[in-house]
mmCIF file of C-alpha atoms in Angstrom:
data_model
loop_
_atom_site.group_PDB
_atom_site.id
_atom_site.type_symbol
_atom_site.label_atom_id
_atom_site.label_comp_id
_atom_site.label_asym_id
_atom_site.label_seq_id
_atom_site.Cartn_x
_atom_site.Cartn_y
_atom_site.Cartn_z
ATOM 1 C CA UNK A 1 146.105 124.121 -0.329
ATOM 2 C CA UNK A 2 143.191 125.623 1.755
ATOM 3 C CA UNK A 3 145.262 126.470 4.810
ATOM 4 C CA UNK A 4 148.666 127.927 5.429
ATOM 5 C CA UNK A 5 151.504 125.228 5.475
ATOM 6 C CA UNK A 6 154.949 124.720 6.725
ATOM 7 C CA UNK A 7 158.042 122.630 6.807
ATOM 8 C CA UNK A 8 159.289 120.382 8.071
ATOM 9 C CA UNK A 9 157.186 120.124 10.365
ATOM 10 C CA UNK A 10 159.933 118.844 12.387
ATOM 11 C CA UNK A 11 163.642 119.109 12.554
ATOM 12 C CA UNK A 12 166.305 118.072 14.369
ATOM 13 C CA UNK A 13 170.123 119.597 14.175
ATOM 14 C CA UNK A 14 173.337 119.854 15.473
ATOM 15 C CA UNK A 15 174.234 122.991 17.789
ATOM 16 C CA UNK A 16 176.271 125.438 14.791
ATOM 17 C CA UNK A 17 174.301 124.121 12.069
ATOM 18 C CA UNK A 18 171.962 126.333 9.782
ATOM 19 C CA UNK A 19 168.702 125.826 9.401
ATOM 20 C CA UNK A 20 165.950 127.184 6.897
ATOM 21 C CA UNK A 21 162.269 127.232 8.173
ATOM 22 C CA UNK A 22 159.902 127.466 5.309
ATOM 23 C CA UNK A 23 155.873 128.536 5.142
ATOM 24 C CA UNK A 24 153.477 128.379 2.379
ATOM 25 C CA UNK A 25 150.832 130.955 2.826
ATOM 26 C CA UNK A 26 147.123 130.975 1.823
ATOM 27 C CA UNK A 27 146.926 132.393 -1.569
ATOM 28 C CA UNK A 28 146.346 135.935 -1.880
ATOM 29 C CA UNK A 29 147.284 136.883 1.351
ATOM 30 C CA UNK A 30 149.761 140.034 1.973
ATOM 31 C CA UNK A 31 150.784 140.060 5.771
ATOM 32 C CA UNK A 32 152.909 137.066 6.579
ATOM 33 C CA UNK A 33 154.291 136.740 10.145
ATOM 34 C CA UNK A 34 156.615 134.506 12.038
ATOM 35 C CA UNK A 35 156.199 133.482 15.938
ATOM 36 C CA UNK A 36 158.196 131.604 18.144
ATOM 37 C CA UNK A 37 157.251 129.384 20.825
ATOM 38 C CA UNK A 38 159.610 127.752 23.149
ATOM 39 C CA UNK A 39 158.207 125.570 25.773
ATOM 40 C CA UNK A 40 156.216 126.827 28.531
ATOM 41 C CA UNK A 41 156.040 130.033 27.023
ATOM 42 C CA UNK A 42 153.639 132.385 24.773
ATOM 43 C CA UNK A 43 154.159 132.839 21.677
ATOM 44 C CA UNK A 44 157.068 135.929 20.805
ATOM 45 C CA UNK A 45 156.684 137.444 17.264
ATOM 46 C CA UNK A 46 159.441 137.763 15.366
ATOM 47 C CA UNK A 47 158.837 139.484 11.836
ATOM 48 C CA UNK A 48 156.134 140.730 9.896
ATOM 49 C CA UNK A 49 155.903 141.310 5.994
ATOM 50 C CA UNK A 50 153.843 143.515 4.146
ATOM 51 C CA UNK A 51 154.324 141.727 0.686
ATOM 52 C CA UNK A 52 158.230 140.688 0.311
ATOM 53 C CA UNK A 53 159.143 143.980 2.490
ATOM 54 C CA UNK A 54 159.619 143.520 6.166
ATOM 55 C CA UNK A 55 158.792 146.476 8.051
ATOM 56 C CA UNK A 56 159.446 145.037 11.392
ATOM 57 C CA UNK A 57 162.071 143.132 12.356
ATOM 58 C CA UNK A 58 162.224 143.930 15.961
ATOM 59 C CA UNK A 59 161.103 140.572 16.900
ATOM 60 C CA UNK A 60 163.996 138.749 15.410
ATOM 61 C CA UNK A 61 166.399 137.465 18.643
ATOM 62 C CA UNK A 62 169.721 137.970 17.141
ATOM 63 C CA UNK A 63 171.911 138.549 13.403
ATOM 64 C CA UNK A 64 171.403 135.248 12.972
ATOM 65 C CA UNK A 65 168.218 134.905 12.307
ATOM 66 C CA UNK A 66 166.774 135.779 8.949
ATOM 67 C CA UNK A 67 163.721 135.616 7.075
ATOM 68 C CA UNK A 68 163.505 136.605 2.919
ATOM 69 C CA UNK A 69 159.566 136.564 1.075
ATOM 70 C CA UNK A 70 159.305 135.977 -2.237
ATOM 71 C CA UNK A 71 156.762 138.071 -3.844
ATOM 72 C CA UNK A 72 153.265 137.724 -1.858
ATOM 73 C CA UNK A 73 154.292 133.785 -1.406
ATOM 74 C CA UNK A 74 156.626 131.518 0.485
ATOM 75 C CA UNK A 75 159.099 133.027 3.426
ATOM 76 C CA UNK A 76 161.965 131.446 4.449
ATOM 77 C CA UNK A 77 162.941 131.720 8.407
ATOM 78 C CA UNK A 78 166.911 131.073 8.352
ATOM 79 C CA UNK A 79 168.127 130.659 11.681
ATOM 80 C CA UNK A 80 172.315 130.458 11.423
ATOM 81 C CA UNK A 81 174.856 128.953 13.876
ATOM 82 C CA UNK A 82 171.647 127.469 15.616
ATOM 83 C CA UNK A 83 172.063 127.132 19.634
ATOM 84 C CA UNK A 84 169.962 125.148 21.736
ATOM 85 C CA UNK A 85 168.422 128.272 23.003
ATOM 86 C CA UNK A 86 166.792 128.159 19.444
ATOM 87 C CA UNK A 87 164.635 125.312 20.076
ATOM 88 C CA UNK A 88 161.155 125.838 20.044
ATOM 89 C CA UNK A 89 158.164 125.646 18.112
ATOM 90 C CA UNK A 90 158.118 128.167 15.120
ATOM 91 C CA UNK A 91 154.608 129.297 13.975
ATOM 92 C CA UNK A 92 153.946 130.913 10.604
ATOM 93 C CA UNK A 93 150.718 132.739 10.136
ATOM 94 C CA UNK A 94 148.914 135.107 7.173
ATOM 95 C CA UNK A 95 146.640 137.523 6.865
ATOM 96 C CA UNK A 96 144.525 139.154 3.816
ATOM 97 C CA UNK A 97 145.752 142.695 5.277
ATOM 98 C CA UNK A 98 148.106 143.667 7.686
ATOM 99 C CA UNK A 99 145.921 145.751 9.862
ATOM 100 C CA UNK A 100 144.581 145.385 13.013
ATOM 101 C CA UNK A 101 141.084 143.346 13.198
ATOM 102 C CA UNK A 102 142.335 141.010 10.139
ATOM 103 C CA UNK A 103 142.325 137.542 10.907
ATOM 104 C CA UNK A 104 145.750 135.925 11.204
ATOM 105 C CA UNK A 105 145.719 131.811 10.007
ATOM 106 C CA UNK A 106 148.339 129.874 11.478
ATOM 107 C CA UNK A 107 149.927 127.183 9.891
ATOM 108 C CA UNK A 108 150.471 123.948 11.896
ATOM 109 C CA UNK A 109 154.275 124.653 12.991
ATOM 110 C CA UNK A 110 157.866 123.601 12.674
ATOM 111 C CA UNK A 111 159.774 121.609 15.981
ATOM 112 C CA UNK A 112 163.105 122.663 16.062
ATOM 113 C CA UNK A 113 165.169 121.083 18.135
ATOM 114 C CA UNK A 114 169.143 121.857 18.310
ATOM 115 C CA UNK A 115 171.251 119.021 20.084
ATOM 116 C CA UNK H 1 155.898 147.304 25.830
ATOM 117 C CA UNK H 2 152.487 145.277 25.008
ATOM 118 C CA UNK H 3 152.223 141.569 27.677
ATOM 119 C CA UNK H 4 149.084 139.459 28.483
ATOM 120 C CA UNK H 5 149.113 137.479 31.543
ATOM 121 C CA UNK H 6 146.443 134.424 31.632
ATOM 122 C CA UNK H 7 146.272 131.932 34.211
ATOM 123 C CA UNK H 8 148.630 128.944 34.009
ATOM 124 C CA UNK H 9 147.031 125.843 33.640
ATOM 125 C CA UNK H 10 146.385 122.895 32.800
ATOM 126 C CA UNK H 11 142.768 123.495 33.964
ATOM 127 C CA UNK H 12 140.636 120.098 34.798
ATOM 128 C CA UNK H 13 136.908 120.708 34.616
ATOM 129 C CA UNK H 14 134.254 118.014 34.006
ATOM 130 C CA UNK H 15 131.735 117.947 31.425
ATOM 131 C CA UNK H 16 129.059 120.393 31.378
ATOM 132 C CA UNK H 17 131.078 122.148 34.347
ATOM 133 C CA UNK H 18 131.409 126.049 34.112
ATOM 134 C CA UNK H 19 134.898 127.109 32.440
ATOM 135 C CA UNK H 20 136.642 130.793 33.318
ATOM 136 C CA UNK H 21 140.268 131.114 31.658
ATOM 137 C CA UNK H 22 141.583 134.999 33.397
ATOM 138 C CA UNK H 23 143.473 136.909 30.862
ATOM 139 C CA UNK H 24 144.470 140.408 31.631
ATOM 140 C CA UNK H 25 146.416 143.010 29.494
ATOM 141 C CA UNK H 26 149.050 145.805 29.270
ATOM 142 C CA UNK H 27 148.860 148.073 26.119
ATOM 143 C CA UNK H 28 148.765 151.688 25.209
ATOM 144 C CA UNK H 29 146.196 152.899 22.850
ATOM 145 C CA UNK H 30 143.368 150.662 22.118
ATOM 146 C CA UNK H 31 144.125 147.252 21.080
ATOM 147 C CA UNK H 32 141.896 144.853 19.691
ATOM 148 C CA UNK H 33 141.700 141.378 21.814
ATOM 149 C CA UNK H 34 141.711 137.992 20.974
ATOM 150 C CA UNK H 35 141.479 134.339 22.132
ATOM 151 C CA UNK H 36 142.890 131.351 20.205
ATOM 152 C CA UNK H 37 142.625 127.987 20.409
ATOM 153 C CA UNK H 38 144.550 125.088 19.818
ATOM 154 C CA UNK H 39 143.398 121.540 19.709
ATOM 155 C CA UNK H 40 145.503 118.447 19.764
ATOM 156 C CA UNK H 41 147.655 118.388 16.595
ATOM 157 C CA UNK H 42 145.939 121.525 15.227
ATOM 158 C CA UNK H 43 147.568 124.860 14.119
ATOM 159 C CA UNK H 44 146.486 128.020 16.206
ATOM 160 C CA UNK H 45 142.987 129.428 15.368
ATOM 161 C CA UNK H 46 140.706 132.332 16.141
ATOM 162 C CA UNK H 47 137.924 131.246 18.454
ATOM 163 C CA UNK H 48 136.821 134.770 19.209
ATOM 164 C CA UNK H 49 137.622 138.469 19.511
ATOM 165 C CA UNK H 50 136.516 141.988 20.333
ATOM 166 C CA UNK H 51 137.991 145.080 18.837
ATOM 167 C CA UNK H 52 136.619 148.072 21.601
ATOM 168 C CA UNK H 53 135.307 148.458 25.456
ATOM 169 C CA UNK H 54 132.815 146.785 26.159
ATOM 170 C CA UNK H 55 132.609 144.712 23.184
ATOM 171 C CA UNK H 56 131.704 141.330 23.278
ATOM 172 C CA UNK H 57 132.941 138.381 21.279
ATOM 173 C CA UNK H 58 131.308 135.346 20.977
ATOM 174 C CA UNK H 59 132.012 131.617 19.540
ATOM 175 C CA UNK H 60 130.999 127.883 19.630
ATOM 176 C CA UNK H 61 129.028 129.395 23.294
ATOM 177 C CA UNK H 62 132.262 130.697 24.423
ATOM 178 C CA UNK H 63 131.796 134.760 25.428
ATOM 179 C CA UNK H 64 134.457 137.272 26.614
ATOM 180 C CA UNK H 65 133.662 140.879 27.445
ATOM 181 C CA UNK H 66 136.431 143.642 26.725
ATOM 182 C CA UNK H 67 136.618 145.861 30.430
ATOM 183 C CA UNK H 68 138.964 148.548 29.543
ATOM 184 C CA UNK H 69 138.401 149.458 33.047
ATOM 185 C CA UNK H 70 139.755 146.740 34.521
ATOM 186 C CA UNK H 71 142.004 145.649 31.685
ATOM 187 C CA UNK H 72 140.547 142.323 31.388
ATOM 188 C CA UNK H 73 139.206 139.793 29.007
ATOM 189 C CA UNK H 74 138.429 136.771 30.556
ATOM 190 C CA UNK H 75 137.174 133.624 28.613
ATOM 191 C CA UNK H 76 133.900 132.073 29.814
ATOM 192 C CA UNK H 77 131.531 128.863 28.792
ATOM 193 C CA UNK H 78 128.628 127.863 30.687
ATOM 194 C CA UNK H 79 128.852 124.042 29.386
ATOM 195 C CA UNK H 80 131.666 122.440 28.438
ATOM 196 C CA UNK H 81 132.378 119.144 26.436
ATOM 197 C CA UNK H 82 135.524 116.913 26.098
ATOM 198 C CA UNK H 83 135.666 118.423 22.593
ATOM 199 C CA UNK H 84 136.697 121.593 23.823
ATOM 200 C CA UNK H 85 140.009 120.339 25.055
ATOM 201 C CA UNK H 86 142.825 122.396 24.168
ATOM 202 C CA UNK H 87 144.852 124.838 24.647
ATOM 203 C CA UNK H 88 143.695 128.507 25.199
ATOM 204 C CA UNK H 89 145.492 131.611 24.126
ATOM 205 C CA UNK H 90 144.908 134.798 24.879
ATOM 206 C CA UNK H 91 146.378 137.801 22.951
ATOM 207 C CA UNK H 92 146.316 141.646 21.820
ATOM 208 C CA UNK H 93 147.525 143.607 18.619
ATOM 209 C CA UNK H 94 148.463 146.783 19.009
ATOM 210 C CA UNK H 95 146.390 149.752 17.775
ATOM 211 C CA UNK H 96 149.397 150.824 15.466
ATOM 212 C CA UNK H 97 149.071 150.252 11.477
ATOM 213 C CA UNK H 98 149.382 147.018 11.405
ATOM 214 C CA UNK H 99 148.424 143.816 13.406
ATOM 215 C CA UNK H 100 151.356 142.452 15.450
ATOM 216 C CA UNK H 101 150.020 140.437 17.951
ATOM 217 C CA UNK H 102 150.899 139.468 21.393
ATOM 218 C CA UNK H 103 150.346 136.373 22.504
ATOM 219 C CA UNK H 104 149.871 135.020 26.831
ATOM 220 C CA UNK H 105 151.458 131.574 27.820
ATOM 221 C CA UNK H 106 148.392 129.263 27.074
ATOM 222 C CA UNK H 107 146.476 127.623 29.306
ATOM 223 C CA UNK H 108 145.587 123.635 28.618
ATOM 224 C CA UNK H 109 142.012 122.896 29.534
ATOM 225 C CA UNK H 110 140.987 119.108 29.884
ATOM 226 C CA UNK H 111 137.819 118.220 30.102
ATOM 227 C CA UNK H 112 137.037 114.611 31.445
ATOM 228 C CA UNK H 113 133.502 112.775 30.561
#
């Protein structure tokens, strides 16, 4: 597709339960990056990737959250043991280069809500 | 650390009425500054930007002026339409090697016909 996609676009789970976040994103583009947004609240980044290596993680909230990249393609944003603290909105975005002035395209989101 | 603080909304204007969203900025260095928009059941995107003082960025008639002096970089539109409703982001990426961005609360503008 022409845009940068991601699924589910919502999800519902149980307090404990894992949960894997997943974003598609445009084709040919290096810098991936996940966000979180809960409500009422800006968005808070939580890792960048530079290809399938992550050279910041200092965004990610606690052990149990995770994120892998596959090549220059998908990420996966594994959130473990979820508590309702996790829910939010998490935003996926990518870039054609990771420095500063490069456009970042957001995909539409995935609503997480943990019961 | 990096923050942006922009004026909570939700913001109410009528049509053609003038719009100013305040966003102001903590950062060391030289960060590049953004605004972002997101309309109902759309993903975030880039309405407009500006990378150094004084610098202005411009989009779909709305301006904002980078004031390193005052730290600011407030949204303006001289005319706006019930299209623009949405929600308004401001945000900053650090001047380090790559472009982590931070991101203000958002503030909802409604415009009514």
């Amino acid at each position: 597709g022409a845009g940068v996609s991601q699924s589910p676009s919502n999800k519902v789970t149980e307090k404990g339960k894992d949960v894997e976040l997943r974003c598609d994103p445009i084709s040919g583009h290096t810098a991936l990056y996940w966000y979180r947004q809960r409500l009422g609240q800006g968005l808070e980044f939580l890792i960048y990737f530079q290809g399938n290596s992550a050279p910041d993680k200092s965004g990610l909230p606690s052990d149990r959250f995770s994120a892998e990249r596959t090549g220059e393609s998908v990420s996966t944003l594994t959130i473990q043991r979820t508590q309702q603290e996790d829910s939010a909105v998490y935003l996926c975005a990518s870039s054609g280069r990771g420095r500063v002035g490069y456009e970042q395209y957001f995909g539409p989101g995935t609503r997480l809500t943990v019961t | 650390g990096d923050s942006v603080t922009q004026m909570e909304g939700p913001v109410t204007l009528s049509e053609e009425a003038f719009l100013t969203i305040n966003c102001t900025y903590t950062a060391t260095g030289y960060p590049s500054l953004f605004w972002y928009v997101q309309y109902p059941g759309e993903g975030l995107q880039l309405l407009l930007k500006a990378t150094k003082a004084d610098d202005k960025g411009s989009n779909k008639g709305f301006e904002a002026t980078y004031r390193k002096e005052t730290t600011s970089f407030h949204l303006e539109k001289g005319s706006v339409q019930v299209s623009d409703s949405a929600v308004y982001f401001c945000a900053l990426s650090s001047s380090g090697g790559y472009q982590k961005v931070t991101f203000g609360i958002g503030t909802k503008l409604q415009v009514i016909p």
